[in-house]
Tab-separated table of C-alpha atoms and ligand atoms in Angstrom:
chain	number	residue	atom	x	y	z
A	1	MET	CA	-15.790	-11.297	31.476
A	2	SER	CA	-15.533	-9.434	28.199
A	3	ILE	CA	-16.829	-11.307	25.145
A	4	GLY	CA	-14.633	-9.193	22.898
A	5	ARG	CA	-15.554	-7.412	19.751
A	6	THR	CA	-17.530	-9.146	17.033
A	7	ALA	CA	-18.928	-7.742	13.774
A	8	ALA	CA	-22.680	-7.687	13.291
A	9	ILE	CA	-25.038	-6.797	10.494
A	10	THR	CA	-26.951	-3.746	11.727
A	11	ALA	CA	-28.879	-2.714	8.601
A	12	VAL	CA	-29.949	-4.051	5.217
A	13	GLY	CA	-31.109	-2.578	1.914
A	14	ALA	CA	-32.091	-3.849	-1.513
A	15	TYR	CA	-32.967	-2.890	-5.039
A	16	VAL	CA	-34.398	-4.813	-7.978
A	17	PRO	CA	-35.312	-3.263	-11.328
A	18	ASP	CA	-39.006	-2.882	-12.185
A	19	GLU	CA	-38.865	-4.736	-15.494
A	20	VAL	CA	-39.917	-8.384	-15.215
A	21	LEU	CA	-38.829	-11.213	-17.518
A	22	SER	CA	-41.335	-14.015	-16.970
A	23	ASN	CA	-41.203	-17.649	-17.992
A	24	ALA	CA	-43.926	-16.816	-20.524
A	25	ASP	CA	-41.630	-14.153	-22.016
A	26	LEU	CA	-38.811	-16.707	-22.289
A	27	GLU	CA	-41.147	-19.130	-24.083
A	28	GLN	CA	-41.222	-16.526	-26.871
A	29	MET	CA	-37.429	-16.238	-26.974
A	30	VAL	CA	-36.085	-19.823	-26.760
A	31	ASP	CA	-37.352	-23.410	-26.983
A	32	THR	CA	-38.545	-23.779	-23.398
A	33	SER	CA	-41.725	-23.857	-21.320
A	34	ASP	CA	-42.985	-22.360	-18.099
A	35	ASP	CA	-43.492	-25.900	-16.807
A	36	TRP	CA	-39.888	-26.967	-17.550
A	37	ILE	CA	-38.400	-23.854	-15.941
A	38	SER	CA	-40.660	-24.006	-12.856
A	39	THR	CA	-40.131	-27.682	-12.133
A	40	ARG	CA	-36.381	-27.769	-12.929
A	41	THR	CA	-35.410	-24.494	-11.234
A	42	GLY	CA	-38.278	-23.098	-9.124
A	43	ILE	CA	-38.015	-19.791	-11.003
A	44	SER	CA	-41.145	-17.951	-12.223
A	45	GLU	CA	-39.656	-14.597	-13.151
A	46	ARG	CA	-36.557	-12.422	-12.897
A	47	ARG	CA	-35.812	-8.701	-13.049
A	48	MET	CA	-33.979	-7.014	-15.906
A	49	LEU	CA	-32.047	-3.760	-15.769
A	50	LYS	CA	-32.168	-1.840	-19.027
A	51	ASP	CA	-29.670	0.786	-20.203
A	52	LYS	CA	-27.968	1.177	-16.818
A	53	PRO	CA	-24.912	-0.468	-15.208
A	54	THR	CA	-24.484	-2.647	-12.115
A	55	SER	CA	-23.457	0.395	-10.054
A	56	PHE	CA	-26.933	1.873	-10.544
A	57	MET	CA	-28.455	-1.042	-8.612
A	58	ALA	CA	-25.655	-1.015	-6.020
A	59	ILE	CA	-26.266	2.699	-5.381
A	60	GLN	CA	-30.029	2.172	-5.048
A	61	ALA	CA	-29.518	-0.714	-2.597
A	62	ALA	CA	-27.073	1.366	-0.551
A	63	LYS	CA	-29.439	4.352	-0.524
A	64	ASN	CA	-32.249	2.063	0.589
A	65	LEU	CA	-30.082	0.867	3.503
A	66	ILE	CA	-29.143	4.436	4.420
A	67	GLU	CA	-32.819	5.437	4.434
A	68	ARG	CA	-33.895	2.412	6.457
A	69	SER	CA	-31.151	2.894	9.074
A	70	SER	CA	-30.730	6.693	9.053
A	71	ILE	CA	-26.943	6.418	9.104
A	72	ASP	CA	-24.811	9.265	7.850
A	73	PRO	CA	-22.911	8.003	4.774
A	74	LYS	CA	-19.930	10.117	5.835
A	75	THR	CA	-19.427	7.715	8.762
A	76	ILE	CA	-18.869	4.712	6.453
A	77	ASP	CA	-15.203	3.637	6.387
A	78	LEU	CA	-15.250	1.129	3.558
A	79	VAL	CA	-17.551	0.211	0.674
A	80	LEU	CA	-17.095	-3.300	-0.687
A	81	VAL	CA	-18.936	-4.331	-3.842
A	82	SER	CA	-19.113	-8.047	-4.548
A	83	THR	CA	-19.870	-8.454	-8.232
A	84	ALA	CA	-19.105	-10.598	-11.243
A	85	THR	CA	-20.409	-7.866	-13.554
A	86	PRO	CA	-18.519	-4.693	-12.594
A	87	ASP	CA	-19.270	-1.518	-14.546
A	88	MET	CA	-15.845	-1.830	-16.151
A	89	LEU	CA	-12.881	-4.158	-15.702
A	90	ILE	CA	-10.765	-1.275	-14.495
A	91	ALA	CA	-12.132	1.509	-12.322
A	92	ALA	CA	-13.522	-0.205	-9.226
A	93	THR	CA	-17.313	-0.098	-9.194
A	94	ALA	CA	-17.178	0.372	-5.409
A	95	ALA	CA	-15.228	3.634	-5.737
A	96	HIS	CA	-17.977	5.079	-7.910
A	97	VAL	CA	-20.713	3.774	-5.595
A	98	ALA	CA	-19.017	5.263	-2.509
A	99	THR	CA	-18.782	8.676	-4.144
A	100	GLU	CA	-22.377	8.598	-5.411
A	101	ILE	CA	-23.858	7.729	-2.005
A	102	GLY	CA	-21.858	10.429	-0.234
A	103	ALA	CA	-19.484	8.061	1.563
A	104	THR	CA	-16.773	10.636	1.162
A	105	ASN	CA	-14.633	9.349	4.031
A	106	ALA	CA	-14.594	5.777	2.736
A	107	PHE	CA	-12.412	3.788	0.380
A	108	GLY	CA	-13.946	1.210	-1.910
A	109	TYR	CA	-12.982	-1.837	-3.890
A	110	ASP	CA	-14.620	-4.790	-5.662
A	111	LEU	CA	-14.527	-8.417	-4.662
A	112	GLN	CA	-15.044	-11.124	-7.298
A	113	ALA	CA	-15.907	-14.689	-6.402
A	114	ALA	CA	-18.949	-15.157	-8.667
A	115	CYS	CA	-21.918	-16.544	-6.740
A	116	SER	CA	-19.825	-16.814	-3.552
A	117	GLY	CA	-18.854	-13.143	-3.740
A	118	PHE	CA	-21.230	-11.883	-1.095
A	119	LEU	CA	-20.478	-14.738	1.322
A	120	TYR	CA	-16.730	-14.095	1.046
A	121	GLY	CA	-17.423	-10.375	1.340
A	122	MET	CA	-19.205	-10.991	4.650
A	123	SER	CA	-16.044	-12.605	5.980
A	124	THR	CA	-13.877	-9.719	4.723
A	125	ALA	CA	-16.190	-7.066	6.133
A	126	ALA	CA	-16.510	-8.863	9.473
A	127	ALA	CA	-12.729	-9.301	9.757
A	128	TYR	CA	-12.107	-5.580	9.197
A	129	VAL	CA	-14.649	-4.658	11.859
A	130	SER	CA	-13.896	-7.279	14.524
A	131	SER	CA	-10.159	-6.520	14.260
A	132	GLY	CA	-10.921	-2.925	15.207
A	133	ARG	CA	-9.456	-1.605	11.981
A	134	TYR	CA	-12.702	-0.072	10.742
A	135	GLN	CA	-16.060	0.713	12.356
A	136	ARG	CA	-18.539	0.740	9.523
A	137	VAL	CA	-18.218	-1.443	6.444
A	138	LEU	CA	-20.913	-1.332	3.782
A	139	LEU	CA	-21.029	-4.590	1.836
A	140	ILE	CA	-23.022	-4.646	-1.393
A	141	GLY	CA	-23.756	-7.638	-3.610
A	142	ALA	CA	-24.818	-6.490	-7.071
A	143	ASP	CA	-24.988	-8.161	-10.456
A	144	LYS	CA	-26.386	-7.273	-13.821
A	145	MET	CA	-26.401	-10.839	-15.116
A	146	SER	CA	-28.377	-9.775	-18.187
A	147	SER	CA	-25.178	-8.069	-19.412
A	148	ILE	CA	-23.367	-11.425	-19.781
A	149	ILE	CA	-26.227	-13.764	-20.728
A	150	ASP	CA	-26.866	-15.079	-24.205
A	151	TYR	CA	-30.636	-14.839	-24.614
A	152	SER	CA	-30.558	-17.513	-27.293
A	153	ASP	CA	-29.007	-20.082	-24.877
A	154	ARG	CA	-31.864	-21.767	-23.038
A	155	THR	CA	-29.542	-23.477	-20.556
A	156	THR	CA	-28.481	-20.156	-18.997
A	157	CYS	CA	-30.985	-17.442	-19.909
A	158	ILE	CA	-33.764	-19.013	-17.851
A	159	ILE	CA	-31.758	-18.932	-14.633
A	160	PHE	CA	-30.216	-15.519	-14.147
A	161	GLY	CA	-31.600	-12.117	-13.173
A	162	ASP	CA	-30.456	-8.662	-12.080
A	163	GLY	CA	-30.500	-7.187	-8.575
A	164	ALA	CA	-28.563	-5.765	-5.642
A	165	GLY	CA	-28.557	-5.916	-1.855
A	166	ALA	CA	-26.535	-4.213	0.854
A	167	VAL	CA	-25.659	-4.807	4.514
A	168	LEU	CA	-23.811	-2.726	7.068
A	169	PHE	CA	-21.308	-4.358	9.422
A	170	GLU	CA	-20.612	-2.647	12.749
A	171	PRO	CA	-18.872	-3.649	16.002
A	172	ASN	CA	-20.890	-5.635	18.535
A	173	GLU	CA	-19.983	-6.125	22.184
A	174	GLU	CA	-22.617	-8.814	22.937
A	175	GLY	CA	-21.032	-11.590	20.930
A	176	LEU	CA	-23.599	-11.277	18.130
A	177	GLY	CA	-22.887	-11.124	14.394
A	178	PHE	CA	-20.349	-13.120	12.409
A	179	GLN	CA	-19.295	-16.303	14.237
A	180	ASP	CA	-17.508	-18.777	11.971
A	181	GLU	CA	-16.947	-19.828	8.386
A	182	TYR	CA	-15.729	-22.730	6.265
A	183	PHE	CA	-14.599	-21.594	2.810
A	184	ARG	CA	-12.950	-23.543	0.013
A	185	SER	CA	-12.249	-23.251	-3.718
A	186	ASP	CA	-11.222	-25.644	-6.496
A	187	GLY	CA	-9.791	-24.491	-9.823
A	188	ILE	CA	-11.318	-27.500	-11.555
A	189	GLY	CA	-14.428	-25.332	-11.767
A	190	ARG	CA	-13.111	-23.036	-14.491
A	191	LYS	CA	-13.851	-25.787	-17.036
A	192	HIS	CA	-17.499	-25.886	-16.042
A	193	LEU	CA	-18.593	-22.286	-15.483
A	194	TYR	CA	-16.875	-19.395	-17.241
A	195	ILE	CA	-16.818	-16.480	-19.640
A	196	LYS	CA	-14.121	-17.415	-22.093
A	197	ALA	CA	-13.242	-14.052	-23.619
A	198	GLY	CA	-12.626	-10.562	-22.330
A	199	GLY	CA	-9.923	-11.525	-19.829
A	200	SER	CA	-6.177	-12.043	-20.301
A	201	ILE	CA	-6.529	-15.598	-21.649
A	202	LEU	CA	-8.572	-14.417	-24.603
A	203	PRO	CA	-8.823	-10.629	-24.896
A	204	ALA	CA	-11.976	-9.350	-26.546
A	205	SER	CA	-11.879	-9.133	-30.337
A	206	ALA	CA	-14.361	-9.026	-33.194
A	207	GLU	CA	-13.884	-12.795	-33.454
A	208	THR	CA	-14.604	-13.541	-29.781
A	209	VAL	CA	-17.743	-11.453	-29.971
A	210	SER	CA	-18.977	-13.112	-33.154
A	211	ASN	CA	-18.351	-16.494	-31.461
A	212	GLY	CA	-20.406	-15.417	-28.454
A	213	GLN	CA	-17.431	-15.982	-26.143
A	214	HIS	CA	-18.247	-12.905	-24.071
A	215	PHE	CA	-21.278	-14.740	-22.655
A	216	LEU	CA	-21.486	-16.908	-19.557
A	217	ARG	CA	-21.445	-20.644	-20.270
A	218	GLN	CA	-21.893	-23.521	-17.893
A	219	ASP	CA	-22.168	-27.259	-17.671
A	220	GLY	CA	-25.279	-27.097	-15.520
A	221	LYS	CA	-25.385	-30.746	-14.444
A	222	THR	CA	-21.803	-30.717	-13.130
A	223	VAL	CA	-22.273	-27.374	-11.388
A	224	PHE	CA	-25.455	-28.721	-9.813
A	225	LYS	CA	-23.720	-31.779	-8.304
A	226	PHE	CA	-20.721	-29.847	-6.972
A	227	ALA	CA	-23.018	-27.167	-5.541
A	228	VAL	CA	-25.172	-29.538	-3.498
A	229	SER	CA	-22.384	-31.656	-2.043
A	230	ASN	CA	-20.041	-28.759	-1.275
A	231	MET	CA	-22.590	-26.381	0.231
A	232	ALA	CA	-23.979	-29.162	2.418
A	233	ASN	CA	-20.488	-30.237	3.448
A	234	ALA	CA	-19.427	-26.684	4.341
A	235	ALA	CA	-22.550	-26.027	6.408
A	236	THR	CA	-22.134	-29.354	8.211
A	237	LYS	CA	-18.482	-28.538	8.986
A	238	VAL	CA	-19.445	-25.199	10.545
A	239	MET	CA	-22.219	-26.832	12.573
A	240	GLU	CA	-20.072	-29.730	13.804
A	241	ARG	CA	-17.119	-27.702	14.946
A	242	ASN	CA	-19.403	-25.286	16.819
A	243	GLU	CA	-21.481	-28.118	18.299
A	244	LEU	CA	-24.621	-26.862	16.574
A	245	THR	CA	-27.381	-29.260	15.594
A	246	ALA	CA	-29.882	-28.626	12.806
A	247	ASN	CA	-32.363	-27.636	15.545
A	248	ASP	CA	-30.085	-24.796	16.630
A	249	ILE	CA	-30.292	-23.172	13.190
A	250	ASP	CA	-33.160	-20.684	13.052
A	251	PHE	CA	-32.765	-19.830	9.363
A	252	PHE	CA	-30.846	-21.430	6.516
A	253	VAL	CA	-29.836	-18.764	3.976
A	254	PRO	CA	-28.619	-20.470	0.801
A	255	HIS	CA	-27.446	-18.932	-2.455
A	256	GLN	CA	-30.413	-18.948	-4.833
A	257	ALA	CA	-29.166	-20.880	-7.870
A	258	ASN	CA	-31.881	-23.471	-8.312
A	259	LYS	CA	-34.708	-24.491	-5.957
A	260	ARG	CA	-33.667	-28.116	-6.326
A	261	ILE	CA	-30.109	-27.262	-5.231
A	262	ILE	CA	-31.495	-25.363	-2.229
A	263	ASP	CA	-33.803	-28.214	-1.193
A	264	ALA	CA	-31.191	-30.940	-1.641
A	265	THR	CA	-28.588	-28.947	0.313
A	266	ALA	CA	-30.993	-28.237	3.153
A	267	GLN	CA	-32.056	-31.867	3.289
A	268	ARG	CA	-28.440	-33.025	3.593
A	269	THR	CA	-27.781	-30.631	6.456
A	270	GLY	CA	-30.965	-31.769	8.209
A	271	VAL	CA	-32.450	-28.287	8.519
A	272	ASP	CA	-36.238	-28.186	8.735
A	273	PRO	CA	-37.662	-27.032	5.348
A	274	GLU	CA	-39.628	-24.252	7.081
A	275	LYS	CA	-36.352	-22.636	8.119
A	276	VAL	CA	-34.991	-22.571	4.573
A	277	LEU	CA	-35.341	-19.115	3.025
A	278	SER	CA	-35.945	-18.677	-0.682
A	279	ASN	CA	-37.073	-15.971	-3.087
A	280	ILE	CA	-35.690	-17.561	-6.246
A	281	SER	CA	-39.187	-17.753	-7.699
A	282	SER	CA	-39.285	-13.941	-8.047
A	283	TYR	CA	-35.669	-13.056	-8.884
A	284	GLY	CA	-33.878	-16.115	-10.289
A	285	ASN	CA	-30.140	-16.323	-9.665
A	286	THR	CA	-28.783	-12.810	-9.136
A	287	THR	CA	-25.257	-14.122	-8.368
A	288	ALA	CA	-23.674	-11.870	-5.679
A	289	ALA	CA	-27.051	-10.324	-4.838
A	290	THR	CA	-28.957	-13.454	-3.786
A	291	LEU	CA	-27.947	-13.482	-0.105
A	292	PRO	CA	-28.565	-9.798	0.678
A	293	LEU	CA	-31.880	-9.932	-1.237
A	294	ILE	CA	-32.916	-12.782	1.061
A	295	LEU	CA	-31.850	-10.759	4.120
A	296	SER	CA	-33.883	-7.799	2.936
A	297	ASP	CA	-36.988	-9.842	2.100
A	298	PHE	CA	-36.967	-11.828	5.366
A	299	GLU	CA	-35.526	-9.236	7.784
A	300	HIS	CA	-38.948	-8.854	9.427
A	301	ARG	CA	-38.777	-12.481	10.609
A	302	PHE	CA	-35.351	-12.317	12.263
A	303	GLN	CA	-35.039	-11.870	16.022
A	304	LYS	CA	-31.998	-10.750	17.966
A	305	GLY	CA	-29.861	-13.821	18.712
A	306	ASP	CA	-31.238	-15.970	15.863
A	307	ASN	CA	-28.718	-18.323	14.283
A	308	LEU	CA	-28.456	-17.847	10.511
A	309	MET	CA	-26.488	-20.363	8.461
A	310	PHE	CA	-25.404	-19.062	5.053
A	311	ALA	CA	-24.158	-21.262	2.207
A	312	ALA	CA	-23.056	-20.400	-1.315
A	313	PHE	CA	-21.449	-21.970	-4.356
A	314	GLY	CA	-20.170	-20.336	-7.519
A	315	GLY	CA	-17.755	-20.050	-10.393
A	316	GLY	CA	-14.146	-20.951	-9.766
A	317	PHE	CA	-15.348	-23.139	-8.134
A	318	THR	CA	-15.753	-21.161	-4.919
A	319	TRP	CA	-17.962	-22.150	-2.014
A	320	GLY	CA	-18.525	-22.094	1.691
A	321	ALA	CA	-20.814	-21.623	4.651
A	322	ALA	CA	-20.902	-19.031	7.409
A	323	TRP	CA	-22.690	-18.813	10.745
A	324	LEU	CA	-24.012	-15.449	11.885
A	325	LYS	CA	-26.049	-14.441	14.925
A	326	TRP	CA	-28.649	-11.819	14.027
A	327	ALA	CA	-28.109	-8.690	16.108
A	328	TYR	CA	-31.403	-6.789	16.194
A	329	ASN	CA	-35.200	-7.023	16.155
A	330	SER	CA	-36.672	-5.147	13.233
B	401	UT7	O1	-24.835	-20.326	-9.013
B	401	UT7	C1	-23.989	-21.152	-9.732
B	401	UT7	C2	-24.381	-21.060	-11.152
B	401	UT7	N1	-25.183	-22.057	-11.756
B	401	UT7	C3	-25.916	-23.055	-11.167
B	401	UT7	O2	-25.973	-23.253	-10.010
B	401	UT7	C4	-26.686	-23.931	-12.120
B	401	UT7	C5	-26.715	-25.366	-11.696
B	401	UT7	N2	-27.438	-26.184	-12.645
B	401	UT7	C6	-28.776	-26.138	-12.797
B	401	UT7	O3	-29.463	-25.375	-12.166
B	401	UT7	C7	-29.389	-27.135	-13.761
B	401	UT7	O4	-28.417	-28.056	-14.179
B	401	UT7	C8	-30.051	-26.477	-14.994
B	401	UT7	C9	-31.291	-25.709	-14.582
B	401	UT7	C10	-29.074	-25.550	-15.705
B	401	UT7	C11	-30.489	-27.566	-15.975
B	401	UT7	O5	-31.350	-28.493	-15.329
B	401	UT7	P1	-31.091	-30.048	-15.419
B	401	UT7	O6	-32.175	-30.705	-14.704
B	401	UT7	O7	-29.685	-30.305	-14.950
B	401	UT7	O8	-31.250	-30.325	-16.952
B	401	UT7	P2	-30.221	-31.003	-17.963
B	401	UT7	O9	-29.094	-30.084	-18.267
B	401	UT7	O10	-29.915	-32.379	-17.477
B	401	UT7	O11	-31.115	-31.123	-19.249
B	401	UT7	C12	-32.235	-32.029	-19.319
B	401	UT7	C13	-32.928	-31.819	-20.637
B	401	UT7	C14	-31.980	-31.838	-21.831
B	401	UT7	O12	-32.634	-32.431	-22.912
B	401	UT7	P3	-32.343	-33.956	-23.306
B	401	UT7	O13	-30.864	-34.008	-23.616
B	401	UT7	O14	-32.705	-34.751	-22.088
B	401	UT7	O15	-33.221	-34.168	-24.484
B	401	UT7	C15	-31.781	-30.357	-22.118
B	401	UT7	O16	-31.440	-30.108	-23.458
B	401	UT7	O17	-33.578	-30.547	-20.659
B	401	UT7	C16	-33.142	-29.806	-21.791
B	401	UT7	N3	-33.137	-28.404	-21.447
B	401	UT7	C17	-34.233	-27.629	-21.535
B	401	UT7	N4	-35.490	-27.896	-21.933
B	401	UT7	C18	-36.393	-26.878	-21.885
B	401	UT7	C19	-32.115	-27.661	-20.990
B	401	UT7	N5	-32.530	-26.386	-20.761
B	401	UT7	C20	-33.831	-26.355	-21.100
B	401	UT7	C21	-34.812	-25.336	-21.085
B	401	UT7	N6	-36.069	-25.646	-21.476
B	401	UT7	N7	-34.537	-24.076	-20.680
């Protein structure tokens, strides 16, 4: 009996800038302390990209994937870039990335769902591949959060960092790869996590800039509560309807927003803490890049057939969970 065609991740890549912004550095910039940041968020340091755009990191992550997998970029059909910090509002970052990496037979576009961008992108990429429409989809999550952070606002500047990660989706005939998802959104979120100016509600002006309205603002406490309950609920939904127990999950791959959010979400889903993957201590919250950076950092631990449960929550609000079977031994 044929299992049919699924879409699997067959390669990963990553890039983070060399420059480190430590908690000690932040102590010099705002009224905060290493102890407060570590205990409230689990973050020790983040990476900062200077004088270059988001596409620079996306290109490096894609090149890293191409090197690690030896694929010919000309065989890529589509380049998707999930990002909340595109190079420019118009001129898709993905089009530039595709050209720069030599994916000359591909088309490219950006996908924006804030911190859920990569998770939603996985669904989009997998749907294109499993439908038979395209063979090779390169999905990149990249964000230069330092370009939208106010480094005098201690409630946001301690959390975010810059980085990029990439995965390749290809057809699979063994039933491995993307299995199921539960995604939701709620427009109530735009009150709690937003950049007020620069869009069509409030186009950029000298006044919006002097008011600091081009920076990201959030009501951290509210975002925290919504994130835990919704990520846990989404992961539980995916597990229940596929008759998976917490024991069946080999790795829990949560968006890296705050170590306390990760731990509380994992606890609610019943997944053993040892299966919960985190690198937030080194990179902070890199928005659309958190999930592929986890995949790159922990790839060596994944075995063919392992069940990975992803969960993410972000601006909008947007959130969800997805179940993927790992397709190769590295
Ligand atoms: O990916 C989606 C995007 N964002 C998130 O997921 C963020 C979700 N939220 C969070 O991670 C947390 O809410 C924060 C890390 C942003 C804040 O942690 P918290 O435990 O919720 O702190 P809080 O906002 O309740 O603030 C507690 C206290 C306040 O002082 P008072 O009013 O109790 O005197 C804050 O003013 O901590 C103060 N505070 C700080 N103190 C030192 C806030 N930020 C800082 C800081 N350093 N950086």
